[in-house]
């Protein structure tokens, strides 16, 4: 977890908010919103990688696999799965999260299962593929947990 996120999710972050001036509450809420946006962005990146690892796992189970070109050809289909109708049901937000928050979160993601793993999927052994899938699932779970916690913190600030 990156320091900014760790600090905001610490139980002491909300200490004394009932006495805080409105400007401080707005600043805290803006900070949390930026973090939520960054976490959501990197979580979507992790989910895209999970989709690719899952597709390679499925191809191998069906007797295929080993052809990066085939996987690349299927990217639009693989990465568009699970999309819903336009609109998220959430208030509009800045779609470009702050780089100073995204970069360290992306480093965590890349440290777990980076681009070099993703571009060498056909060369990975089944055990390596399973390990990458397990590791990446853990990272995505951590990001999801952080995102939910940020939502709770933002709700407390809004209240």
PDB file of N, CA and C in Angstrom, residues 12-82:
ATOM      1  N   UNK A  12      -7.135   6.875  12.484  1.00  0.00           N
ATOM      2  CA  UNK A  12      -6.965   8.215  13.047  1.00  0.00           C
ATOM      3  C   UNK A  12      -7.214   9.331  12.034  1.00  0.00           C
ATOM      4  N   UNK A  13      -7.324   8.993  10.755  1.00  0.00           N
ATOM      5  CA  UNK A  13      -7.523  10.019   9.722  1.00  0.00           C
ATOM      6  C   UNK A  13      -8.797  10.812   9.976  1.00  0.00           C
ATOM      7  N   UNK A  14      -9.832  10.147  10.419  1.00  0.00           N
ATOM      8  CA  UNK A  14     -11.115  10.812  10.635  1.00  0.00           C
ATOM      9  C   UNK A  14     -11.281  11.372  12.055  1.00  0.00           C
ATOM     10  N   UNK A  15     -10.262  11.216  12.874  1.00  0.00           N
ATOM     11  CA  UNK A  15     -10.349  11.717  14.248  1.00  0.00           C
ATOM     12  C   UNK A  15     -10.551  13.232  14.243  1.00  0.00           C
ATOM     13  N   UNK A  16     -11.527  13.685  14.970  1.00  0.00           N
ATOM     14  CA  UNK A  16     -11.781  15.110  15.118  1.00  0.00           C
ATOM     15  C   UNK A  16     -12.502  15.768  13.962  1.00  0.00           C
ATOM     16  N   UNK A  17     -13.068  14.992  13.040  1.00  0.00           N
ATOM     17  CA  UNK A  17     -13.728  15.640  11.890  1.00  0.00           C
ATOM     18  C   UNK A  17     -14.983  16.410  12.295  1.00  0.00           C
ATOM     19  N   UNK A  18     -15.588  16.032  13.414  1.00  0.00           N
ATOM     20  CA  UNK A  18     -16.799  16.751  13.825  1.00  0.00           C
ATOM     21  C   UNK A  18     -16.484  18.194  14.204  1.00  0.00           C
ATOM     22  N   UNK A  19     -15.234  18.479  14.554  1.00  0.00           N
ATOM     23  CA  UNK A  19     -14.822  19.837  14.925  1.00  0.00           C
ATOM     24  C   UNK A  19     -14.042  20.533  13.818  1.00  0.00           C
ATOM     25  N   UNK A  20     -13.824  19.841  12.701  1.00  0.00           N
ATOM     26  CA  UNK A  20     -12.997  20.401  11.631  1.00  0.00           C
ATOM     27  C   UNK A  20     -13.784  21.459  10.851  1.00  0.00           C
ATOM     28  N   UNK A  21     -13.096  22.506  10.423  1.00  0.00           N
ATOM     29  CA  UNK A  21     -13.768  23.525   9.602  1.00  0.00           C
ATOM     30  C   UNK A  21     -14.111  22.957   8.224  1.00  0.00           C
ATOM     31  N   UNK A  22     -15.124  23.529   7.582  1.00  0.00           N
ATOM     32  CA  UNK A  22     -15.565  23.022   6.268  1.00  0.00           C
ATOM     33  C   UNK A  22     -14.445  22.951   5.228  1.00  0.00           C
ATOM     34  N   UNK A  23     -13.520  23.908   5.245  1.00  0.00           N
ATOM     35  CA  UNK A  23     -12.427  23.893   4.254  1.00  0.00           C
ATOM     36  C   UNK A  23     -11.556  22.659   4.421  1.00  0.00           C
ATOM     37  N   UNK A  24     -11.302  22.284   5.673  1.00  0.00           N
ATOM     38  CA  UNK A  24     -10.480  21.102   5.937  1.00  0.00           C
ATOM     39  C   UNK A  24     -11.222  19.832   5.494  1.00  0.00           C
ATOM     40  N   UNK A  25     -12.518  19.781   5.763  1.00  0.00           N
ATOM     41  CA  UNK A  25     -13.317  18.626   5.338  1.00  0.00           C
ATOM     42  C   UNK A  25     -13.331  18.503   3.819  1.00  0.00           C
ATOM     43  N   UNK A  26     -13.461  19.640   3.130  1.00  0.00           N
ATOM     44  CA  UNK A  26     -13.447  19.615   1.654  1.00  0.00           C
ATOM     45  C   UNK A  26     -12.097  19.122   1.133  1.00  0.00           C
ATOM     46  N   UNK A  27     -11.028  19.581   1.755  1.00  0.00           N
ATOM     47  CA  UNK A  27      -9.689  19.157   1.329  1.00  0.00           C
ATOM     48  C   UNK A  27      -9.501  17.661   1.569  1.00  0.00           C
ATOM     49  N   UNK A  28      -9.965  17.177   2.701  1.00  0.00           N
ATOM     50  CA  UNK A  28      -9.860  15.746   2.998  1.00  0.00           C
ATOM     51  C   UNK A  28     -10.684  14.938   2.001  1.00  0.00           C
ATOM     52  N   UNK A  29     -11.879  15.413   1.712  1.00  0.00           N
ATOM     53  CA  UNK A  29     -12.742  14.709   0.762  1.00  0.00           C
ATOM     54  C   UNK A  29     -12.118  14.701  -0.633  1.00  0.00           C
ATOM     55  N   UNK A  30     -11.537  15.814  -1.035  1.00  0.00           N
ATOM     56  CA  UNK A  30     -10.881  15.886  -2.351  1.00  0.00           C
ATOM     57  C   UNK A  30      -9.693  14.926  -2.413  1.00  0.00           C
ATOM     58  N   UNK A  31      -8.926  14.861  -1.335  1.00  0.00           N
ATOM     59  CA  UNK A  31      -7.795  13.938  -1.284  1.00  0.00           C
ATOM     60  C   UNK A  31      -8.278  12.493  -1.407  1.00  0.00           C
ATOM     61  N   UNK A  32      -9.334  12.166  -0.686  1.00  0.00           N
ATOM     62  CA  UNK A  32      -9.887  10.804  -0.745  1.00  0.00           C
ATOM     63  C   UNK A  32     -10.448  10.497  -2.132  1.00  0.00           C
ATOM     64  N   UNK A  33     -11.083  11.488  -2.750  1.00  0.00           N
ATOM     65  CA  UNK A  33     -11.638  11.285  -4.091  1.00  0.00           C
ATOM     66  C   UNK A  33     -10.513  11.034  -5.104  1.00  0.00           C
ATOM     67  N   UNK A  34      -9.416  11.774  -4.983  1.00  0.00           N
ATOM     68  CA  UNK A  34      -8.266  11.547  -5.874  1.00  0.00           C
ATOM     69  C   UNK A  34      -7.700  10.141  -5.676  1.00  0.00           C
ATOM     70  N   UNK A  35      -7.578   9.736  -4.428  1.00  0.00           N
ATOM     71  CA  UNK A  35      -7.080   8.390  -4.144  1.00  0.00           C
ATOM     72  C   UNK A  35      -8.029   7.325  -4.677  1.00  0.00           C
ATOM     73  N   UNK A  36      -9.329   7.534  -4.491  1.00  0.00           N
ATOM     74  CA  UNK A  36     -10.306   6.557  -4.984  1.00  0.00           C
ATOM     75  C   UNK A  36     -10.227   6.448  -6.495  1.00  0.00           C
ATOM     76  N   UNK A  37     -10.081   7.571  -7.155  1.00  0.00           N
ATOM     77  CA  UNK A  37      -9.971   7.584  -8.613  1.00  0.00           C
ATOM     78  C   UNK A  37      -8.719   6.829  -9.068  1.00  0.00           C
ATOM     79  N   UNK A  38      -7.603   7.053  -8.379  1.00  0.00           N
ATOM     80  CA  UNK A  38      -6.355   6.369  -8.728  1.00  0.00           C
ATOM     81  C   UNK A  38      -6.454   4.870  -8.457  1.00  0.00           C
ATOM     82  N   UNK A  39      -7.002   4.505  -7.307  1.00  0.00           N
ATOM     83  CA  UNK A  39      -7.163   3.082  -6.966  1.00  0.00           C
ATOM     84  C   UNK A  39      -8.081   2.415  -7.985  1.00  0.00           C
ATOM     85  N   UNK A  40      -9.167   3.084  -8.341  1.00  0.00           N
ATOM     86  CA  UNK A  40     -10.103   2.519  -9.327  1.00  0.00           C
ATOM     87  C   UNK A  40      -9.428   2.314 -10.674  1.00  0.00           C
ATOM     88  N   UNK A  41      -8.621   3.279 -11.083  1.00  0.00           N
ATOM     89  CA  UNK A  41      -7.919   3.190 -12.361  1.00  0.00           C
ATOM     90  C   UNK A  41      -6.966   1.989 -12.382  1.00  0.00           C
ATOM     91  N   UNK A  42      -6.140   1.866 -11.345  1.00  0.00           N
ATOM     92  CA  UNK A  42      -5.167   0.767 -11.304  1.00  0.00           C
ATOM     93  C   UNK A  42      -5.896  -0.572 -11.118  1.00  0.00           C
ATOM     94  N   UNK A  43      -6.999  -0.562 -10.413  1.00  0.00           N
ATOM     95  CA  UNK A  43      -7.801  -1.779 -10.264  1.00  0.00           C
ATOM     96  C   UNK A  43      -8.336  -2.232 -11.629  1.00  0.00           C
ATOM     97  N   UNK A  44      -8.752  -1.287 -12.453  1.00  0.00           N
ATOM     98  CA  UNK A  44      -9.199  -1.643 -13.816  1.00  0.00           C
ATOM     99  C   UNK A  44      -8.046  -2.231 -14.630  1.00  0.00           C
ATOM    100  N   UNK A  45      -6.843  -1.691 -14.450  1.00  0.00           N
ATOM    101  CA  UNK A  45      -5.671  -2.267 -15.128  1.00  0.00           C
ATOM    102  C   UNK A  45      -5.445  -3.705 -14.669  1.00  0.00           C
ATOM    103  N   UNK A  46      -5.555  -3.923 -13.369  1.00  0.00           N
ATOM    104  CA  UNK A  46      -5.382  -5.277 -12.825  1.00  0.00           C
ATOM    105  C   UNK A  46      -6.453  -6.211 -13.377  1.00  0.00           C
ATOM    106  N   UNK A  47      -7.676  -5.730 -13.466  1.00  0.00           N
ATOM    107  CA  UNK A  47      -8.762  -6.562 -13.986  1.00  0.00           C
ATOM    108  C   UNK A  47      -8.529  -6.918 -15.457  1.00  0.00           C
ATOM    109  N   UNK A  48      -7.989  -5.985 -16.218  1.00  0.00           N
ATOM    110  CA  UNK A  48      -7.654  -6.286 -17.613  1.00  0.00           C
ATOM    111  C   UNK A  48      -6.594  -7.371 -17.709  1.00  0.00           C
ATOM    112  N   UNK A  49      -5.588  -7.297 -16.857  1.00  0.00           N
ATOM    113  CA  UNK A  49      -4.553  -8.334 -16.836  1.00  0.00           C
ATOM    114  C   UNK A  49      -5.144  -9.674 -16.397  1.00  0.00           C
ATOM    115  N   UNK A  50      -6.045  -9.624 -15.414  1.00  0.00           N
ATOM    116  CA  UNK A  50      -6.710 -10.862 -14.984  1.00  0.00           C
ATOM    117  C   UNK A  50      -7.503 -11.473 -16.137  1.00  0.00           C
ATOM    118  N   UNK A  51      -8.170 -10.641 -16.915  1.00  0.00           N
ATOM    119  CA  UNK A  51      -8.919 -11.139 -18.072  1.00  0.00           C
ATOM    120  C   UNK A  51      -8.000 -11.858 -19.053  1.00  0.00           C
ATOM    121  N   UNK A  52      -6.824 -11.278 -19.289  1.00  0.00           N
ATOM    122  CA  UNK A  52      -5.875 -11.897 -20.218  1.00  0.00           C
ATOM    123  C   UNK A  52      -5.312 -13.204 -19.671  1.00  0.00           C
ATOM    124  N   UNK A  53      -4.954 -13.208 -18.398  1.00  0.00           N
ATOM    125  CA  UNK A  53      -4.447 -14.440 -17.792  1.00  0.00           C
ATOM    126  C   UNK A  53      -5.528 -15.519 -17.788  1.00  0.00           C
ATOM    127  N   UNK A  54      -6.745 -15.128 -17.493  1.00  0.00           N
ATOM    128  CA  UNK A  54      -7.855 -16.082 -17.504  1.00  0.00           C
ATOM    129  C   UNK A  54      -8.102 -16.643 -18.889  1.00  0.00           C
ATOM    130  N   UNK A  55      -8.016 -15.788 -19.906  1.00  0.00           N
ATOM    131  CA  UNK A  55      -8.215 -16.250 -21.284  1.00  0.00           C
ATOM    132  C   UNK A  55      -7.125 -17.238 -21.694  1.00  0.00           C
ATOM    133  N   UNK A  56      -5.894 -16.967 -21.298  1.00  0.00           N
ATOM    134  CA  UNK A  56      -4.801 -17.892 -21.622  1.00  0.00           C
ATOM    135  C   UNK A  56      -4.990 -19.210 -20.880  1.00  0.00           C
ATOM    136  N   UNK A  57      -5.421 -19.148 -19.640  1.00  0.00           N
ATOM    137  CA  UNK A  57      -5.689 -20.371 -18.871  1.00  0.00           C
ATOM    138  C   UNK A  57      -6.779 -21.194 -19.549  1.00  0.00           C
ATOM    139  N   UNK A  58      -7.827 -20.529 -19.981  1.00  0.00           N
ATOM    140  CA  UNK A  58      -8.941 -21.218 -20.647  1.00  0.00           C
ATOM    141  C   UNK A  58      -8.497 -21.809 -21.992  1.00  0.00           C
ATOM    142  N   UNK A  59      -7.719 -21.052 -22.737  1.00  0.00           N
ATOM    143  CA  UNK A  59      -7.229 -21.563 -24.034  1.00  0.00           C
ATOM    144  C   UNK A  59      -6.411 -22.825 -23.838  1.00  0.00           C
ATOM    145  N   UNK A  60      -5.587 -22.844 -22.812  1.00  0.00           N
ATOM    146  CA  UNK A  60      -4.766 -24.025 -22.548  1.00  0.00           C
ATOM    147  C   UNK A  60      -5.640 -25.204 -22.123  1.00  0.00           C
ATOM    148  N   UNK A  61      -6.640 -24.944 -21.323  1.00  0.00           N
ATOM    149  CA  UNK A  61      -7.545 -26.013 -20.878  1.00  0.00           C
ATOM    150  C   UNK A  61      -8.303 -26.624 -22.055  1.00  0.00           C
ATOM    151  N   UNK A  62      -8.512 -25.813 -23.096  1.00  0.00           N
ATOM    152  CA  UNK A  62      -9.224 -26.283 -24.289  1.00  0.00           C
ATOM    153  C   UNK A  62      -8.282 -26.815 -25.355  1.00  0.00           C
ATOM    154  N   UNK A  63      -6.996 -26.942 -25.010  1.00  0.00           N
ATOM    155  CA  UNK A  63      -6.023 -27.501 -25.942  1.00  0.00           C
ATOM    156  C   UNK A  63      -5.317 -26.478 -26.798  1.00  0.00           C
ATOM    157  N   UNK A  64      -5.600 -25.204 -26.603  1.00  0.00           N
ATOM    158  CA  UNK A  64      -4.952 -24.144 -27.379  1.00  0.00           C
ATOM    159  C   UNK A  64      -3.821 -23.530 -26.582  1.00  0.00           C
ATOM    160  N   UNK A  65      -3.597 -22.276 -26.828  1.00  0.00           N
ATOM    161  CA  UNK A  65      -2.560 -21.552 -26.115  1.00  0.00           C
ATOM    162  C   UNK A  65      -1.273 -21.515 -26.896  1.00  0.00           C
ATOM    163  N   UNK A  66      -0.359 -20.729 -26.423  1.00  0.00           N
ATOM    164  CA  UNK A  66       0.956 -20.663 -27.040  1.00  0.00           C
ATOM    165  C   UNK A  66       1.067 -19.692 -28.197  1.00  0.00           C
ATOM    166  N   UNK A  67      -0.016 -18.989 -28.539  1.00  0.00           N
ATOM    167  CA  UNK A  67       0.016 -18.074 -29.667  1.00  0.00           C
ATOM    168  C   UNK A  67      -0.387 -16.684 -29.191  1.00  0.00           C
ATOM    169  N   UNK A  68       0.619 -15.825 -28.982  1.00  0.00           N
ATOM    170  CA  UNK A  68       0.356 -14.473 -28.511  1.00  0.00           C
ATOM    171  C   UNK A  68      -0.464 -13.693 -29.537  1.00  0.00           C
ATOM    172  N   UNK A  69      -0.259 -13.937 -30.807  1.00  0.00           N
ATOM    173  CA  UNK A  69      -1.012 -13.250 -31.857  1.00  0.00           C
ATOM    174  C   UNK A  69      -2.501 -13.485 -31.733  1.00  0.00           C
ATOM    175  N   UNK A  70      -2.892 -14.714 -31.443  1.00  0.00           N
ATOM    176  CA  UNK A  70      -4.307 -15.029 -31.259  1.00  0.00           C
ATOM    177  C   UNK A  70      -4.874 -14.267 -30.071  1.00  0.00           C
ATOM    178  N   UNK A  71      -4.111 -14.219 -28.993  1.00  0.00           N
ATOM    179  CA  UNK A  71      -4.564 -13.504 -27.797  1.00  0.00           C
ATOM    180  C   UNK A  71      -4.700 -12.007 -28.088  1.00  0.00           C
ATOM    181  N   UNK A  72      -3.750 -11.447 -28.818  1.00  0.00           N
ATOM    182  CA  UNK A  72      -3.800 -10.026 -29.180  1.00  0.00           C
ATOM    183  C   UNK A  72      -5.017  -9.757 -30.075  1.00  0.00           C
ATOM    184  N   UNK A  73      -5.296 -10.647 -31.001  1.00  0.00           N
ATOM    185  CA  UNK A  73      -6.463 -10.485 -31.868  1.00  0.00           C
ATOM    186  C   UNK A  73      -7.767 -10.465 -31.079  1.00  0.00           C
ATOM    187  N   UNK A  74      -7.781 -11.160 -29.957  1.00  0.00           N
ATOM    188  CA  UNK A  74      -8.998 -11.251 -29.146  1.00  0.00           C
ATOM    189  C   UNK A  74      -9.098 -10.162 -28.069  1.00  0.00           C
ATOM    190  N   UNK A  75      -8.104  -9.275 -28.004  1.00  0.00           N
ATOM    191  CA  UNK A  75      -8.101  -8.243 -26.958  1.00  0.00           C
ATOM    192  C   UNK A  75      -9.402  -7.441 -26.889  1.00  0.00           C
ATOM    193  N   UNK A  76      -9.919  -6.928 -28.003  1.00  0.00           N
ATOM    194  CA  UNK A  76     -11.162  -6.147 -27.887  1.00  0.00           C
ATOM    195  C   UNK A  76     -12.298  -6.944 -27.222  1.00  0.00           C
ATOM    196  N   UNK A  77     -12.430  -8.182 -27.603  1.00  0.00           N
ATOM    197  CA  UNK A  77     -13.470  -9.041 -27.011  1.00  0.00           C
ATOM    198  C   UNK A  77     -13.198  -9.297 -25.527  1.00  0.00           C
ATOM    199  N   UNK A  78     -11.952  -9.625 -25.209  1.00  0.00           N
ATOM    200  CA  UNK A  78     -11.601  -9.963 -23.826  1.00  0.00           C
ATOM    201  C   UNK A  78     -11.750  -8.770 -22.885  1.00  0.00           C
ATOM    202  N   UNK A  79     -11.322  -7.607 -23.344  1.00  0.00           N
ATOM    203  CA  UNK A  79     -11.313  -6.439 -22.472  1.00  0.00           C
ATOM    204  C   UNK A  79     -12.650  -5.712 -22.432  1.00  0.00           C
ATOM    205  N   UNK A  80     -13.566  -6.067 -23.303  1.00  0.00           N
ATOM    206  CA  UNK A  80     -14.879  -5.423 -23.270  1.00  0.00           C
ATOM    207  C   UNK A  80     -15.891  -6.255 -22.500  1.00  0.00           C
ATOM    208  N   UNK A  81     -15.521  -7.434 -22.072  1.00  0.00           N
ATOM    209  CA  UNK A  81     -16.424  -8.275 -21.291  1.00  0.00           C
ATOM    210  C   UNK A  81     -16.794  -7.597 -19.990  1.00  0.00           C
ATOM    211  N   UNK A  82     -18.070  -7.708 -19.628  1.00  0.00           N
ATOM    212  CA  UNK A  82     -18.528  -7.138 -18.369  1.00  0.00           C
ATOM    213  C   UNK A  82     -18.896  -5.674 -18.458  1.00  0.00           C
TER     214      UNK A  82
END
